[in-house]
mmCIF file of C-alpha atoms in Angstrom:
data_model
loop_
_atom_site.group_PDB
_atom_site.id
_atom_site.type_symbol
_atom_site.label_atom_id
_atom_site.label_comp_id
_atom_site.label_asym_id
_atom_site.label_seq_id
_atom_site.Cartn_x
_atom_site.Cartn_y
_atom_site.Cartn_z
ATOM 1 C CA UNK A 1 66.354 23.673 156.830
ATOM 2 C CA UNK A 2 64.935 27.175 156.382
ATOM 3 C CA UNK A 3 63.241 27.621 152.976
ATOM 4 C CA UNK A 4 61.745 30.938 151.963
ATOM 5 C CA UNK A 5 60.420 32.615 148.834
ATOM 6 C CA UNK A 6 59.306 36.127 147.969
ATOM 7 C CA UNK A 7 55.845 37.615 147.892
ATOM 8 C CA UNK A 8 54.992 40.627 145.774
ATOM 9 C CA UNK A 9 51.761 41.897 144.321
ATOM 10 C CA UNK A 10 51.901 44.570 141.674
ATOM 11 C CA UNK A 11 54.149 45.536 138.820
ATOM 12 C CA UNK A 12 57.704 44.195 138.931
ATOM 13 C CA UNK A 13 60.656 45.476 136.922
ATOM 14 C CA UNK A 14 64.195 44.105 137.085
ATOM 15 C CA UNK A 15 66.855 46.530 135.907
ATOM 16 C CA UNK A 16 70.461 45.440 135.374
ATOM 17 C CA UNK A 17 73.125 48.090 134.966
ATOM 18 C CA UNK A 18 76.863 47.714 134.795
ATOM 19 C CA UNK A 19 80.156 48.995 133.566
ATOM 20 C CA UNK A 20 83.212 47.555 131.881
ATOM 21 C CA UNK A 21 86.641 48.956 132.557
ATOM 22 C CA UNK A 22 88.497 48.529 129.289
ATOM 23 C CA UNK A 23 91.694 50.356 130.251
ATOM 24 C CA UNK A 24 92.477 49.893 133.955
ATOM 25 C CA UNK A 25 95.337 52.404 133.923
ATOM 26 C CA UNK A 26 92.871 55.226 133.022
ATOM 27 C CA UNK A 27 91.537 55.599 136.571
ATOM 28 C CA UNK A 28 90.757 59.239 135.795
ATOM 29 C CA UNK A 29 88.110 58.012 133.365
ATOM 30 C CA UNK A 30 86.538 54.987 135.054
ATOM 31 C CA UNK A 31 86.639 55.983 138.747
ATOM 32 C CA UNK A 32 84.094 58.822 138.382
ATOM 33 C CA UNK A 33 81.728 56.376 136.633
ATOM 34 C CA UNK A 34 82.211 53.787 139.379
ATOM 35 C CA UNK A 35 81.610 56.360 142.140
ATOM 36 C CA UNK A 36 78.427 57.755 140.563
ATOM 37 C CA UNK A 37 76.347 54.594 141.074
ATOM 38 C CA UNK A 38 76.585 54.351 144.891
ATOM 39 C CA UNK A 39 75.445 57.975 145.128
ATOM 40 C CA UNK A 40 72.420 57.289 142.925
ATOM 41 C CA UNK A 41 71.565 54.133 144.899
ATOM 42 C CA UNK A 42 71.681 56.089 148.173
ATOM 43 C CA UNK A 43 69.438 58.747 146.654
ATOM 44 C CA UNK A 44 66.903 56.137 145.493
ATOM 45 C CA UNK A 45 66.986 54.137 148.733
ATOM 46 C CA UNK A 46 66.329 57.298 150.757
ATOM 47 C CA UNK A 47 63.134 57.998 148.789
ATOM 48 C CA UNK A 48 60.420 55.348 149.325
ATOM 49 C CA UNK A 49 58.375 56.956 146.528
ATOM 50 C CA UNK A 50 61.190 56.498 143.977
ATOM 51 C CA UNK A 51 59.903 53.077 142.959
ATOM 52 C CA UNK A 52 63.152 51.216 143.582
ATOM 53 C CA UNK A 53 62.311 48.280 145.852
ATOM 54 C CA UNK A 54 65.892 47.167 146.445
ATOM 55 C CA UNK A 55 69.202 46.336 144.792
ATOM 56 C CA UNK A 56 72.308 44.226 145.029
ATOM 57 C CA UNK A 57 75.802 44.534 143.591
ATOM 58 C CA UNK A 58 77.449 41.651 141.761
ATOM 59 C CA UNK A 59 80.757 41.165 139.987
ATOM 60 C CA UNK A 60 81.153 39.283 136.746
ATOM 61 C CA UNK A 61 84.889 38.976 136.660
ATOM 62 C CA UNK A 62 85.983 42.551 137.255
ATOM 63 C CA UNK A 63 82.814 44.034 135.766
ATOM 64 C CA UNK A 64 80.475 45.473 138.417
ATOM 65 C CA UNK A 65 76.747 44.989 137.873
ATOM 66 C CA UNK A 66 73.853 46.313 139.945
ATOM 67 C CA UNK A 67 70.598 44.349 139.979
ATOM 68 C CA UNK A 68 67.724 46.654 140.836
ATOM 69 C CA UNK A 69 64.109 45.757 141.596
ATOM 70 C CA UNK A 70 61.458 48.393 140.777
ATOM 71 C CA UNK A 71 57.716 48.613 141.340
ATOM 72 C CA UNK A 72 57.103 50.455 138.061
ATOM 73 C CA UNK A 73 58.779 50.895 134.709
ATOM 74 C CA UNK A 74 57.377 54.434 134.636
ATOM 75 C CA UNK A 75 59.129 55.296 137.913
ATOM 76 C CA UNK A 76 62.396 53.855 136.588
ATOM 77 C CA UNK A 77 62.158 56.017 133.462
ATOM 78 C CA UNK A 78 61.056 59.023 135.503
ATOM 79 C CA UNK A 79 64.174 58.755 137.661
ATOM 80 C CA UNK A 80 66.408 58.384 134.606
ATOM 81 C CA UNK A 81 65.060 61.606 133.104
ATOM 82 C CA UNK A 82 64.627 63.655 136.305
ATOM 83 C CA UNK A 83 66.795 66.767 135.955
ATOM 84 C CA UNK A 84 66.786 67.247 139.743
ATOM 85 C CA UNK A 85 68.112 63.738 140.482
ATOM 86 C CA UNK A 86 71.719 62.546 140.348
ATOM 87 C CA UNK A 87 71.364 60.348 137.242
ATOM 88 C CA UNK A 88 71.172 63.084 134.593
ATOM 89 C CA UNK A 89 74.344 64.928 135.663
ATOM 90 C CA UNK A 90 76.200 61.619 136.049
ATOM 91 C CA UNK A 91 75.119 60.501 132.567
ATOM 92 C CA UNK A 92 76.145 63.864 131.058
ATOM 93 C CA UNK A 93 79.538 63.700 132.775
ATOM 94 C CA UNK A 94 80.070 60.128 131.536
ATOM 95 C CA UNK A 95 79.302 61.219 127.967
ATOM 96 C CA UNK A 96 81.742 64.132 128.190
ATOM 97 C CA UNK A 97 84.501 61.801 129.454
ATOM 98 C CA UNK A 98 83.677 59.174 126.810
ATOM 99 C CA UNK A 99 84.045 61.757 124.026
ATOM 100 C CA UNK A 100 87.534 62.681 125.304
ATOM 101 C CA UNK A 101 88.662 59.081 125.821
ATOM 102 C CA UNK A 102 86.544 56.691 123.711
ATOM 103 C CA UNK A 103 86.555 53.032 124.682
ATOM 104 C CA UNK A 104 88.109 53.449 128.130
ATOM 105 C CA UNK A 105 84.964 52.583 130.061
ATOM 106 C CA UNK A 106 81.702 51.096 128.878
ATOM 107 C CA UNK A 107 78.265 51.160 130.446
ATOM 108 C CA UNK A 108 75.232 49.014 129.722
ATOM 109 C CA UNK A 109 71.761 48.265 131.033
ATOM 110 C CA UNK A 110 68.894 45.814 130.495
ATOM 111 C CA UNK A 111 65.282 46.272 131.623
ATOM 112 C CA UNK A 112 62.885 43.380 132.240
ATOM 113 C CA UNK A 113 59.162 43.880 132.785
ATOM 114 C CA UNK A 114 58.354 40.703 134.718
ATOM 115 C CA UNK A 115 55.138 38.787 134.077
ATOM 116 C CA UNK A 116 55.847 36.018 136.597
ATOM 117 C CA UNK A 117 58.533 35.556 139.214
ATOM 118 C CA UNK A 118 59.613 32.510 141.233
ATOM 119 C CA UNK A 119 62.271 32.301 143.916
ATOM 120 C CA UNK A 120 63.582 30.008 146.626
ATOM 121 C CA UNK A 121 66.193 30.662 149.294
ATOM 122 C CA UNK A 122 67.475 27.741 151.371
ATOM 123 C CA UNK A 123 69.439 28.550 154.520
ATOM 124 C CA UNK A 124 70.542 31.930 153.172
ATOM 125 C CA UNK A 125 70.199 35.397 154.614
ATOM 126 C CA UNK A 126 67.398 37.470 153.128
ATOM 127 C CA UNK A 127 68.577 38.582 149.706
ATOM 128 C CA UNK A 128 67.580 39.349 146.134
ATOM 129 C CA UNK A 129 63.911 39.601 145.293
ATOM 130 C CA UNK A 130 62.849 38.466 148.781
ATOM 131 C CA UNK A 131 64.835 41.301 150.371
ATOM 132 C CA UNK A 132 63.413 43.801 147.888
ATOM 133 C CA UNK A 133 59.803 42.673 148.384
ATOM 134 C CA UNK A 134 58.687 40.344 151.186
ATOM 135 C CA UNK A 135 60.243 37.098 152.394
ATOM 136 C CA UNK A 136 57.760 34.338 153.299
ATOM 137 C CA UNK A 137 58.135 30.649 154.188
ATOM 138 C CA UNK A 138 57.963 28.324 151.183
ATOM 139 C CA UNK A 139 55.073 26.397 152.747
ATOM 140 C CA UNK A 140 52.814 29.405 152.173
ATOM 141 C CA UNK A 141 53.562 29.593 148.434
ATOM 142 C CA UNK A 142 54.167 26.007 147.311
ATOM 143 C CA UNK A 143 56.851 23.428 147.639
ATOM 144 C CA UNK A 144 57.938 23.185 144.000
ATOM 145 C CA UNK A 145 59.277 25.794 141.608
ATOM 146 C CA UNK A 146 56.444 25.210 139.115
ATOM 147 C CA UNK A 147 53.829 25.802 141.809
ATOM 148 C CA UNK A 148 55.560 28.981 143.013
ATOM 149 C CA UNK A 149 55.827 30.275 139.436
ATOM 150 C CA UNK A 150 52.157 29.497 138.770
ATOM 151 C CA UNK A 151 51.072 31.794 141.606
ATOM 152 C CA UNK A 152 53.851 34.328 141.011
ATOM 153 C CA UNK A 153 51.946 36.420 138.436
ATOM 154 C CA UNK A 154 52.637 40.134 138.669
ATOM 155 C CA UNK A 155 50.570 43.090 137.490
ATOM 156 C CA UNK A 156 52.774 43.289 134.403
ATOM 157 C CA UNK A 157 50.834 40.481 132.725
#
C-alpha cells in the first residue's frame, strides 16, 4: 500500500470556480464561457510567477468546476484584475453576453485562505494538493489525519 500526503510551507489559497449551463440549447452563449477557462489555465500554468500552484477539473453533474491551488491571495487577485492577462477580457465578454441573454449561463467562485491543510492519498496517482505542492510519504508527516493536520499549519494563520 502506497500512502502519501502533501507538504507545503507558506501561504495556501484554494479557489473554486465553476459555471452552470441553464439553457443547453444556447450553445452560442455558454460555449465561449466554457472555452475561456482552459485558455486562462494554460496562461497561468506557463507562468511560474503567477502564484497558481496547480489545478484540477471536476464535474458536479453537468456543472464544470475548477479547483485551483494558489500560493498567495494577492497573486490570485492580481491575476483577476490584470488588464494584460486573459481573465479581464473573458470576464467582460461574459458580462456582455449575460446582458443579452440573462440566465443562460451562470458563473460562480469561492476563495478559501487556508490556515491548516491535511491530505492522504492511498494507491492513487499524484493528484490534488499533493500534485500542486509536494507529495511525500505519510510516514514523514504522521500516520493519522489529526497528526497530519496538527503539523499542516500554513503561513495564512
